[in-house]
Structures are given as C-alpha cells and as structure tokens.
Coordinates of C-alpha atoms and ligand atoms in Angstrom, one line a residue:
X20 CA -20.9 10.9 2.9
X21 CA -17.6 11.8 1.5
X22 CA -17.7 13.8 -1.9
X23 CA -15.6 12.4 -5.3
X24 CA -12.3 13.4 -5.2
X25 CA -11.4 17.5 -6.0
X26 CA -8.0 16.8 -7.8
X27 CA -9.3 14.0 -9.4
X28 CA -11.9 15.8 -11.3
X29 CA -9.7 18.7 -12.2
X30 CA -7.8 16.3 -13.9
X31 CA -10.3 13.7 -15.4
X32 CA -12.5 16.5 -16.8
X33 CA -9.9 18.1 -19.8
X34 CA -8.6 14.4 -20.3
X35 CA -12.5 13.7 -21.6
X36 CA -11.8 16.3 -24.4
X37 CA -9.7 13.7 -25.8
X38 CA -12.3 11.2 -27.0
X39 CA -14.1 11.2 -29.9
X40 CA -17.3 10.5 -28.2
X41 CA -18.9 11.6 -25.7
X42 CA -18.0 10.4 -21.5
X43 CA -20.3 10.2 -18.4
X44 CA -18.3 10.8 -15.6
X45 CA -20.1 10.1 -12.3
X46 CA -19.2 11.5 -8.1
X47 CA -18.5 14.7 -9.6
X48 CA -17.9 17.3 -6.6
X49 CA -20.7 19.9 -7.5
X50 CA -17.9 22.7 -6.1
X51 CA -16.5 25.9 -8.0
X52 CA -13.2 24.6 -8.4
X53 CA -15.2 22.1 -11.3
X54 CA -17.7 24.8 -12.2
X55 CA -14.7 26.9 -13.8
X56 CA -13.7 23.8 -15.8
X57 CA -16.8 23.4 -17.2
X58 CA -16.7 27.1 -18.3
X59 CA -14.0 26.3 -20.3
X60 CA -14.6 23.5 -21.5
X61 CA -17.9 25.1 -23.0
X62 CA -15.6 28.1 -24.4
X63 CA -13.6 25.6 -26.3
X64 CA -16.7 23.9 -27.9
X65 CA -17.8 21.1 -25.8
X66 CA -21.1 20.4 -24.7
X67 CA -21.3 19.8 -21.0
X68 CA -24.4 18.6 -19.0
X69 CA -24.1 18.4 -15.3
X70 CA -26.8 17.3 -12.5
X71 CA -26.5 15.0 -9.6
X72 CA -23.1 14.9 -9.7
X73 CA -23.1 13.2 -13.0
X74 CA -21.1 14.9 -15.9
X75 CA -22.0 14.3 -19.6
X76 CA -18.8 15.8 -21.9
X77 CA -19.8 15.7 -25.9
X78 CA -16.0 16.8 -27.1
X79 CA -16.9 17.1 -30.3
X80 CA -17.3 20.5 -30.9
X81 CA -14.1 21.6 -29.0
X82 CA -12.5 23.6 -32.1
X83 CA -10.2 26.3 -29.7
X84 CA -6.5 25.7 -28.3
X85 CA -6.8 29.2 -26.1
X86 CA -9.1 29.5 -23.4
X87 CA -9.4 33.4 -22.1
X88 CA -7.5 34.7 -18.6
X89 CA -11.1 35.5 -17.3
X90 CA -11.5 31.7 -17.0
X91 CA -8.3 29.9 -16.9
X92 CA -6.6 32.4 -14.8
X93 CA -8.9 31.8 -12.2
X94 CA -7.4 28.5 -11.1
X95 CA -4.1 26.4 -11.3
X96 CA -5.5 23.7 -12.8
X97 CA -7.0 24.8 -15.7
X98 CA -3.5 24.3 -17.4
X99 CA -3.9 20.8 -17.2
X100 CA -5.9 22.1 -21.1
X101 CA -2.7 22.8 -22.1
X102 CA -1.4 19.1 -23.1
X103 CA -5.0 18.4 -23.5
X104 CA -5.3 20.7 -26.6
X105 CA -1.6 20.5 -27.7
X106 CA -2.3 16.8 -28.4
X107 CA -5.8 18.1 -30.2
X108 CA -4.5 21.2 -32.0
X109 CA -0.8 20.6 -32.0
X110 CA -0.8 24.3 -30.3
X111 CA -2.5 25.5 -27.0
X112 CA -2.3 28.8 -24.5
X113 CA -3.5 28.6 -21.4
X114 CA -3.0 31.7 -19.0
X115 CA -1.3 31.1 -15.6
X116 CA -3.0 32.1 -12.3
X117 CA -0.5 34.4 -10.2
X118 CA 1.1 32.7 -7.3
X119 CA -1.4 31.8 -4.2
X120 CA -0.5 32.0 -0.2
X121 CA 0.8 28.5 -0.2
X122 CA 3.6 29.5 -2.1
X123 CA 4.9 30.6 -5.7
X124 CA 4.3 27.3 -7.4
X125 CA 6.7 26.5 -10.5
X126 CA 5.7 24.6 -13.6
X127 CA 9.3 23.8 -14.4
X128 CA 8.8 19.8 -14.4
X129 CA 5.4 20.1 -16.5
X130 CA 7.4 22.3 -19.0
X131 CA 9.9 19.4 -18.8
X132 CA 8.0 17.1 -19.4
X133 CA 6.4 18.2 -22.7
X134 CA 9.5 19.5 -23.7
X135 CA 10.9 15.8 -23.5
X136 CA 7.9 14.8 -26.0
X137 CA 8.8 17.4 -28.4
X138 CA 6.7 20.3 -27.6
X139 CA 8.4 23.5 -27.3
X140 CA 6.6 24.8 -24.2
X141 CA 7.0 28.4 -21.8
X142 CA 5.3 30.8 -20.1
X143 CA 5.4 33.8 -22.0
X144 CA 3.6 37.1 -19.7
X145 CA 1.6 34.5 -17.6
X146 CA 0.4 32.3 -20.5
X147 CA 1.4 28.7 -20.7
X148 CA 2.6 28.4 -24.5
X149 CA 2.8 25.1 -26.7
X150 CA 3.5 23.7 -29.6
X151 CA 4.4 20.4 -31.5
X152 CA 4.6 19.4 -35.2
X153 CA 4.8 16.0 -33.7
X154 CA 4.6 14.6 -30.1
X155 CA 7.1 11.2 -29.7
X156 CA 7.3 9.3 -26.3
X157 CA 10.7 9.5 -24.5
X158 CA 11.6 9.3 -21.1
X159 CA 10.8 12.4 -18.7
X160 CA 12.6 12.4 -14.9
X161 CA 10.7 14.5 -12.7
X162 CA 12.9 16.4 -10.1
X163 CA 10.3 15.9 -7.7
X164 CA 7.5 14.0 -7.5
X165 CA 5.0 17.0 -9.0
X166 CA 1.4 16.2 -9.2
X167 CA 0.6 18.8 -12.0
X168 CA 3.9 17.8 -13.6
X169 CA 3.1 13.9 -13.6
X170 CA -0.8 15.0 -14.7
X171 CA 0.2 17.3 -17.7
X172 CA 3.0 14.4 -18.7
X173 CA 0.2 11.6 -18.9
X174 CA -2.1 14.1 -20.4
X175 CA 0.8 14.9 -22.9
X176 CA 2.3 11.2 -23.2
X177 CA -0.9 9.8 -24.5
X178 CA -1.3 12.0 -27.5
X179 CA 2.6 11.1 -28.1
X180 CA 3.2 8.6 -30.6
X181 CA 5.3 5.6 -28.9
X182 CA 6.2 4.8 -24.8
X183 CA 6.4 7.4 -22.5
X184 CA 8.3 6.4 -19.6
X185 CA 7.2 9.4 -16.6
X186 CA 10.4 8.8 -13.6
X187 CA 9.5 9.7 -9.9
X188 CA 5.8 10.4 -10.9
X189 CA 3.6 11.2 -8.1
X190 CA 1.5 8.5 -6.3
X191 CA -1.6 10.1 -5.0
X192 CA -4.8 8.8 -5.6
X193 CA -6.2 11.5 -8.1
X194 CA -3.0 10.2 -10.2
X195 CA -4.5 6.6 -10.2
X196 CA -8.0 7.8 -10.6
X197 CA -6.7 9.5 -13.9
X198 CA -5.0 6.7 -15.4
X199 CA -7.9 4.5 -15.1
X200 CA -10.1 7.5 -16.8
X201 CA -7.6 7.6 -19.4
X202 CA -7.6 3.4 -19.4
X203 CA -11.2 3.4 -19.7
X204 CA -10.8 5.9 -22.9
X205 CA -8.8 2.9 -24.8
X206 CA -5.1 4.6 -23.4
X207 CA -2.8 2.2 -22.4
X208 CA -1.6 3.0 -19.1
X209 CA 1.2 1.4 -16.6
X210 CA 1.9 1.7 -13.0
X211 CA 0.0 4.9 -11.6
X212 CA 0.5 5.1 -8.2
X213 CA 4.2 4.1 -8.2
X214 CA 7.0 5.9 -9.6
X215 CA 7.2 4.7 -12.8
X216 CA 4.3 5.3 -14.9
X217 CA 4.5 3.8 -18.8
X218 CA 2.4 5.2 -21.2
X219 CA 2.2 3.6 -25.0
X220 CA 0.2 6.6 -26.8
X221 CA -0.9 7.5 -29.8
X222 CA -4.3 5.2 -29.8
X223 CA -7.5 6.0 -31.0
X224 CA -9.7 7.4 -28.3
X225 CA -13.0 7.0 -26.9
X226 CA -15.4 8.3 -24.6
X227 CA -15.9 6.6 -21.2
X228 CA -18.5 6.0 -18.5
X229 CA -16.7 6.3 -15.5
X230 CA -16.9 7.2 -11.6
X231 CA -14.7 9.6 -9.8
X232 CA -12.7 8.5 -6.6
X233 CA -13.6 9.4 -2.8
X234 CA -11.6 12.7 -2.0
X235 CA -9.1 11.8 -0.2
X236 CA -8.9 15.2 1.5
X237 CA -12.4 15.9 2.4
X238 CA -12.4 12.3 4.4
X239 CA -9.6 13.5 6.3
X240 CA -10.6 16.8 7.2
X241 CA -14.1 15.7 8.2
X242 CA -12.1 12.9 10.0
X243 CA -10.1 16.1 11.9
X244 CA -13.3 17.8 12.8
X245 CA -14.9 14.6 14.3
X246 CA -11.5 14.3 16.4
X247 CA -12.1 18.1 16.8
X248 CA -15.3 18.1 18.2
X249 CA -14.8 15.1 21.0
X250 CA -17.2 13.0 18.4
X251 CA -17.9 9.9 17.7
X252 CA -18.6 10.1 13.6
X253 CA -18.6 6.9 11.2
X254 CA -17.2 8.5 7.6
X255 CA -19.2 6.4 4.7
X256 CA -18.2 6.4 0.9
X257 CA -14.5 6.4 1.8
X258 CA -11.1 4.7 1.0
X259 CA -9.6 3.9 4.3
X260 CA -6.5 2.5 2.4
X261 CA -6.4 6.4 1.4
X262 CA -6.2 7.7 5.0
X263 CA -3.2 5.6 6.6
X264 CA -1.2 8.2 6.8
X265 CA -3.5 10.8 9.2
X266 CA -4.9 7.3 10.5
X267 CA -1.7 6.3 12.0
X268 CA -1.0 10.5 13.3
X269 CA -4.7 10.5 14.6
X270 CA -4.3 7.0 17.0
X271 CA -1.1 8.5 18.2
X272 CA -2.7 11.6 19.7
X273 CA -4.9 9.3 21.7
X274 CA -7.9 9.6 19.1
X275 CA -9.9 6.1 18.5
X276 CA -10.1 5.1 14.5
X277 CA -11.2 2.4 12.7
X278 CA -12.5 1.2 9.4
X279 CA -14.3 -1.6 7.4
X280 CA -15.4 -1.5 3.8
X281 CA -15.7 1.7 2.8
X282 CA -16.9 3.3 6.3
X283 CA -14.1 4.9 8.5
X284 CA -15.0 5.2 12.5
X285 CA -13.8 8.3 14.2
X286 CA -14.5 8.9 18.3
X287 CA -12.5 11.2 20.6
X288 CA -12.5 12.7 24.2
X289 CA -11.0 15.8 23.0
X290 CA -7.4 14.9 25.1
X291 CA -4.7 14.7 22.3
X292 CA -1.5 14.1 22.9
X293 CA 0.8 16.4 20.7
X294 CA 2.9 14.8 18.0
X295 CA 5.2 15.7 14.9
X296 CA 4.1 16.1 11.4
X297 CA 6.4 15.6 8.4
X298 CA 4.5 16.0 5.4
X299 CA 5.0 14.4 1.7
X300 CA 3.8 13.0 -1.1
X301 CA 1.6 10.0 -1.3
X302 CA 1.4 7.8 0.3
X303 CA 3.2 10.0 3.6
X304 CA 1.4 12.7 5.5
X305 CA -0.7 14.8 2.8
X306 CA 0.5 18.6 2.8
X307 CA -3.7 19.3 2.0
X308 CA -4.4 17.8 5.6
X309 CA -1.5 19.4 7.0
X310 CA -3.3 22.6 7.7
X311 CA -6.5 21.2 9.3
X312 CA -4.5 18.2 11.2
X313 CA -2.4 21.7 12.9
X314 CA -5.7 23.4 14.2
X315 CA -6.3 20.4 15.7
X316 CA -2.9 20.2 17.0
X317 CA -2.8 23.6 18.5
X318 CA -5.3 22.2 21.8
X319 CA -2.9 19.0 22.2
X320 CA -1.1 18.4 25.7
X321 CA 2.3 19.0 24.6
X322 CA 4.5 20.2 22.0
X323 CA 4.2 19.4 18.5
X324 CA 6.4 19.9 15.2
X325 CA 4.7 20.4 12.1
X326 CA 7.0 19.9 9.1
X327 CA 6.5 21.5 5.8
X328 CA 8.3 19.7 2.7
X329 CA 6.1 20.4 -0.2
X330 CA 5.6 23.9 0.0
X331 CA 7.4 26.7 1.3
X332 CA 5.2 28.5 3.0
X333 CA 2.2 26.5 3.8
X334 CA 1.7 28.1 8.0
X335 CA 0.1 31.5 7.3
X336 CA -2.9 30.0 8.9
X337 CA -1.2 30.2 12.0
X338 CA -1.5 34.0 12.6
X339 CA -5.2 33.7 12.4
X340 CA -5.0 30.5 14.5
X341 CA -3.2 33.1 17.0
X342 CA -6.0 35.8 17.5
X343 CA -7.8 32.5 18.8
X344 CA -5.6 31.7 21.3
X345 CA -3.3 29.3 19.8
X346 CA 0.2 29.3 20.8
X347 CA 2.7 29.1 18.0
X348 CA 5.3 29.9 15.8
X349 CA 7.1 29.5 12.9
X350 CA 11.0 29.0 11.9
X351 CA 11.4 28.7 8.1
X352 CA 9.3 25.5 7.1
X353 CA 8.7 24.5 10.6
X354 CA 6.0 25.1 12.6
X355 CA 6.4 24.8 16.8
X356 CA 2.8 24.2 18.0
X357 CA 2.4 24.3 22.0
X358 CA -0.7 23.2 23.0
X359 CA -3.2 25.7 24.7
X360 CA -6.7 24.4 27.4
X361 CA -9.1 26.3 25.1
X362 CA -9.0 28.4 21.6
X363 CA -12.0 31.8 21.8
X364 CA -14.0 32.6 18.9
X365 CA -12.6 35.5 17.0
X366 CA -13.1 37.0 13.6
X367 CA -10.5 35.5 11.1
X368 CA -10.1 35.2 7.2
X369 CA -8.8 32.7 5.3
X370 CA -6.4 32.9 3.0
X371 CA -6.7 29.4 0.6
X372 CA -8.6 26.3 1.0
X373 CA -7.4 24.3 3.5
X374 CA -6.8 27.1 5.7
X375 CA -10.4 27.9 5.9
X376 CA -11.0 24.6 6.3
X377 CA -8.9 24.7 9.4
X378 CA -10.2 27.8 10.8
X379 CA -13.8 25.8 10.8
X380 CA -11.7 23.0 12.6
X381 CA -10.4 25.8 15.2
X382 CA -13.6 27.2 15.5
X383 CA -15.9 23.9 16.1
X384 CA -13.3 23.9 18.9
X385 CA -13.3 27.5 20.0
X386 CA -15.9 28.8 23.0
X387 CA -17.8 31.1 21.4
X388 CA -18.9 32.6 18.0
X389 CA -16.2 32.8 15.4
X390 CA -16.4 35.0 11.7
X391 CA -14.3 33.4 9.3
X392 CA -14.1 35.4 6.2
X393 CA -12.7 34.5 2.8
X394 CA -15.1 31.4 3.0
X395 CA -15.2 31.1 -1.2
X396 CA -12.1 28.9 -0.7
X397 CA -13.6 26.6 1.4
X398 CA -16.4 26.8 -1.8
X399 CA -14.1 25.9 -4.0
X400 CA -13.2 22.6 -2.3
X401 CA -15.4 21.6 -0.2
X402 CA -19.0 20.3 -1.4
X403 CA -21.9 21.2 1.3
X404 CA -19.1 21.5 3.6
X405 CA -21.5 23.3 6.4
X406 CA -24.3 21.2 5.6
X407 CA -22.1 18.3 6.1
X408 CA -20.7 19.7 9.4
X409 CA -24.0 20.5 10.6
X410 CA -25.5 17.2 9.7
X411 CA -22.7 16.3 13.1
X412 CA -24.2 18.5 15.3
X413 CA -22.0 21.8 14.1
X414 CA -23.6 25.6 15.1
X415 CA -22.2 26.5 11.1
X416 CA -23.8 29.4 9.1
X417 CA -22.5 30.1 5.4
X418 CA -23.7 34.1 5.7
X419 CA -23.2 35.8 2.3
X420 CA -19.7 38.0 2.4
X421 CA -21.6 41.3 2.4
Ligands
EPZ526 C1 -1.4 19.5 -6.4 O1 -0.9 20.8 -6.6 C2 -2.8 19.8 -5.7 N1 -3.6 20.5 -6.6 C3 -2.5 20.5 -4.4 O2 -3.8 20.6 -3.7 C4 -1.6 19.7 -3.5 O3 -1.3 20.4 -2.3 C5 -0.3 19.3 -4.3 O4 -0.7 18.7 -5.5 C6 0.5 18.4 -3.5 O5 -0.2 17.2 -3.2 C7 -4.3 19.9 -7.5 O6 -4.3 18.6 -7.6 C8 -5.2 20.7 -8.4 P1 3.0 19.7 -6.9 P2 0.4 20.9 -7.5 O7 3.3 20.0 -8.4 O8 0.3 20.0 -8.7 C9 7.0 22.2 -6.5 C10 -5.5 21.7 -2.7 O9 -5.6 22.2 -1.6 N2 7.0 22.2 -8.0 O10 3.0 18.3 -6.4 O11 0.7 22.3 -7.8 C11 5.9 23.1 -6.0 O12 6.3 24.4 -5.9 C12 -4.3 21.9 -3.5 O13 -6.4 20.9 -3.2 C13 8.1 22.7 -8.7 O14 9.1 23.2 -8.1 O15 1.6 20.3 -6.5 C14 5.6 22.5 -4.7 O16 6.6 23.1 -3.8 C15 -3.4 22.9 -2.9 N3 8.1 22.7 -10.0 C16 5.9 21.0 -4.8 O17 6.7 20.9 -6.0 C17 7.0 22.1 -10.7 O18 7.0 22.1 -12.0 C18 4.7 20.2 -5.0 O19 3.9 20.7 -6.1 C19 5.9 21.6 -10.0 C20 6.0 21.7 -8.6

C-alpha cells in the first residue's frame, strides 16, 4: 500500500498555517521528513495533532515569522514557511540547509518570484530573508521549471492581492495536490499541472479537510524492487496515470506492467534489457526514480545511458553501486551503465534518499548480505520502507546505526 505523497506534504503542511481555522489533512507519510515540519510548526504557535496518518493543524496560535536553524536547517523544505509567514507577518526568516550530495541547489527562481510580488527577498549568512509592506500579483517567469520555486510562488501569490500569473511552473503531482489544498482553503487556483498556473489572491482563508496524494516516488521505487527481485507484486493505493513515465522505461527492459483502478501489476524474470534514461520534469522520467531505476539497470544485458538533466550531480551512488560489482562510469551528467550477471553484497553508505533507496534495490539483487549505512535518509522518505519490502518476501533488517 503506497504511502501519501512526501513532497506533497512538505508543501501542504505550512500552506495550512494560512487559514483561520483549523485543517485535517489525511494520508500523511508518518516519516521524519514531516516530523521536522511539525516541529516547526509547533515553534511558531500552532497546535498540531497527528495519529494514523491524520494531521489536525489549529493555526491560530502561530504568532512567529523566524523559525530556529536547529529545525529549519535540518531540511530544504522547511523554507516553503518563508512565503507562508511573509503573507502572515509581512516578514519571515527561515535558515537555509547547506547544499546536499545531489548538488548545490539554488533558490534564485523562488527569490524571483517573491521579488516579482513585492517582497524584497535574499539569503543573508544562510537565512532566507523577507519582507513586504504589501504583496500585489504580477507575472513571475521561471527559468526553469523549479518545484520549490513554483511552490513558494503559489504560497506567496495567494497572500498577494490581485492575479498571479506563475510562467513554466512545474507540473508534478505534489504541485497539483497543493493547489487543490490551497482550493479547498477558499484560494482560487488555475491550471496546476501545466505551465501556467493563475492565482487570484488575497481571499479570506479557511481551514480544510483534505487527503494527501499517493507518492508518486515510493510507487515507483517499490515498482523497481518488484522488477528487482524477479517478482510478481500488485502495487494498491496508487496513481498509475502517475507512473507513465517509468511504466513505459520498465516494459522496454522486458519487465511485464499493468494497471487498473488504483492497483498497478508488476512481474519480472529478472532478464532486462538495458535502455537510456533521460530524466525531467513532470510528466518525463522523474530525476527521484532516476537513482533506484539505475541499480536496477546495472544487472541489464547491455549498455545503458542514464541522463542527468535536473541536477548536476545526481550519480554518486554509483561508487557504492561499484564495490558491489556494478560496472560503470560517469562523464559529466552522464552515466554509462554496462550490465554485469550478478551484483555481491558489500557494506555501502548512502549518501541521500534515493540513493539508499537504491542500494536496497542493489542489494535485494545482490548474493549475499549487504550493510547499507546512512539508512536515516531512507527514514526520511520512505514510510515502513523495510516492513513494506519484507511484507514481499525481502531478508531486510533496520539495525540501529551503532
Ligand atoms: C524538489 O526539489 C523535490 N523536493 C526533489 O525531491 C526533486 O528531486 C526535485 O523537486 C525535482 O523534481 C521536494 O519536493 C521537497 P527544483 P527542488 O527546484 O524543489 C535548479 C526527493 O528525493 N534550480 O525543481 O529543490 C536546481 O538546482 C527530493 O524527494 C535553480 O537553479 O527541485 C536543480 O538543478 C530530492 N534555481 C533544478 O533546478 C532555483 O531557484 C531542479 O530543482 C531552483 C532550482
């Protein structure tokens, strides 16, 4: 059973601190990713109850626009606050975490796009800093499609007086799911999921009952690891429309997928053929599945190319991949994947979220035991992720790091 959505939460969470009542927010990941958002959002005021997945946030006592380091540092998304409590206190700071393995991660475009609202907004010793007398909509052009960027301009747009107009906005899913929170809260909200996204803010808003999204990336990683494994795995409480993408990548290495309703039908025999990889934004081949989709990739008969256009350097991975057995390298944003009979167990760290995820890929595959340190990032993303794996007939121990 496929979690709620990671990056829909992170957003949908700090856009509740914009009612005036209280919202119930259902297929909440239980994950730590969400558990540091609730820590702020109790240092600002609110009042957060959460069990069973199911998130009660009473806004009313938020009365703070600058949540510590010791939190908000801990994450990248915790800046999504800033536009949050720049439309609530017409000031916020929100420390920056530093950069993370994936690469060094700009917030340029979100900058932009506050900017274009009438915010003056920088980073000022790691601390996002804004400000606004008064927030007026305007139109913002993204350079590139930016996820954060097209988050923090909705979050920003709807405490703006007037239409917001957000140009080559991202389409992923979590962006859809977070329009329809901020919908459901009485904002009036246009075109999420294509690149135009119209905001008319300023309105009154209210609390909201509503239910997070299927994570996307959790369905396909599991979906990776059934392919992995040589099983035969139906995925329930997912959007297959979500998964076209790895869907199409996974039939054209040989492995059998299907779908109806909400219930997505994996079965392999463990002979993949190899294939390229180009990743983008929604709705093309998700960078997030990128890493797992590559451990897989590294047993394939053949050859493959793995393409990296979101990130610059998203294949670190890969040396651990190595002291498994895997055979490849990597030229700039490009990794050259030839396929190898067998990966051995070895001990390996990971080194951000979806790596570990697709060391557990490699090593589901591997003969023999393999230690995978760093395992907190896999925590952070993935709810019950062993229990989940084991439910399929995985050998998968979370030992404590000690
Ligand atoms: C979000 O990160 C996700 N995180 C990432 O998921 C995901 O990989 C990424 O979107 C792409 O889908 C959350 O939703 C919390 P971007 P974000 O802004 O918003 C450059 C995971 O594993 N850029 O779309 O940081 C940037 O450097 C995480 O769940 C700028 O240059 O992604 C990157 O190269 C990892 N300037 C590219 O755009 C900016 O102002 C895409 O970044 C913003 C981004």
């Amino acid at each position: 059973m496929v979690s709620g959505g990671k990056n829909a939460a992170l957003a949908i969470l700090p856009a509740a601190l914009l009612g005036d009542s209280p919202s119930v927010i259902e297929n909440v990941p239980d994950i730590d990713d969400v558990h540091i958002i609730v820590d702020i959002m109790e240092y600002l005021g609110a009042k957060v109850d959460f069990a069973d997945n199911i998130m009660t946030v009473d806004p009313l006592g938020v009365d703070k626009f600058n949540p510590p380091y010791e939190l908000a540092g801990k994450m990248r998304a915790s800046y999504y606050f800033a536009p949050v409590l720049l439309g609530m206190f017409k000031r916020a700071q929100v420390p920056l975490p530093g950069g993370c393995d994936i690469g060094n991660r700009p917030i340029d475009q979100t900058i932009k796009g506050m900017e274009a609202l009438g915010a003056r907004a920088e980073t000022l010793g790691g601390v996002l800093e804004c400000e606004a007398e008064e927030l007026i909509g305007a139109d913002i052009f993204l350079e590139m499609p930016s996820v954060g960027a097209t988050v923090n301009s909705m979050l920003t747009a709807v405490s703006a007086s007037g239409t917001t107009c957000i140009h080559n906005a991202a389409k992923e899913p979590h962006i859809v799911d977070l329009a329809n929170f901020l919908s459901s809260m009485g904002a009036s909200v246009k075109g999420a999921g294509t690149d135009v996204i119209r905001i008319r803010g300023g309105r009154h808003l209210h609390g909201a009952n509503y239910t997070v999204v299927p994570d996307q990336i959790e369905t396909g990683t599991l979906m990776i690891a059934a392919a992995a494994t040589g099983g035969d795995v139906v995925i329930t409480g997912a959007i297959p429309t979500h998964m076209e993408a790895l869907s199409a990548k996974l039939l054209e290495m040989g492995v059998h997928v299907s779908s109806e309703d909400d219930r997505i039908h994996v079965r392999s025999n463990r002979n993949f053929r190899a294939v390229n990889v180009k990743t983008q934004g929604y709705p093309g081949f998700p960078t997030d599945l990128q890493q797992p989709l590559s451990a897989l990739l590294t047993v394939a008969n053949g050859t493959s190319i793995v393409t990296e256009t979101i990130f610059e350097s998203r294949f670190r991975f890969l040396e651990e991949l190595r002291k498994m057995g895997a055979n490849s390298r990597v030229i700039e944003t490009t990794a050259i994947i030839t396929g190898v009979e067998r990966l051995v167990g070895a001990r390996v760290n990971a080194t951000d979220l979806r790596a570990g995820a697709s060391l557990v890929i490699a090593a589901l595959m591997a003969e023999g035991v393999t230690e995978i340190s760093g395992v907190g990032y896999i925590m952070r993303g993935y709810e019950r992720f062993d229990e989940k794996l084991r439910s399929l007939g995985a050998s998968i121990q979370h030992i404590s790091e000690e």
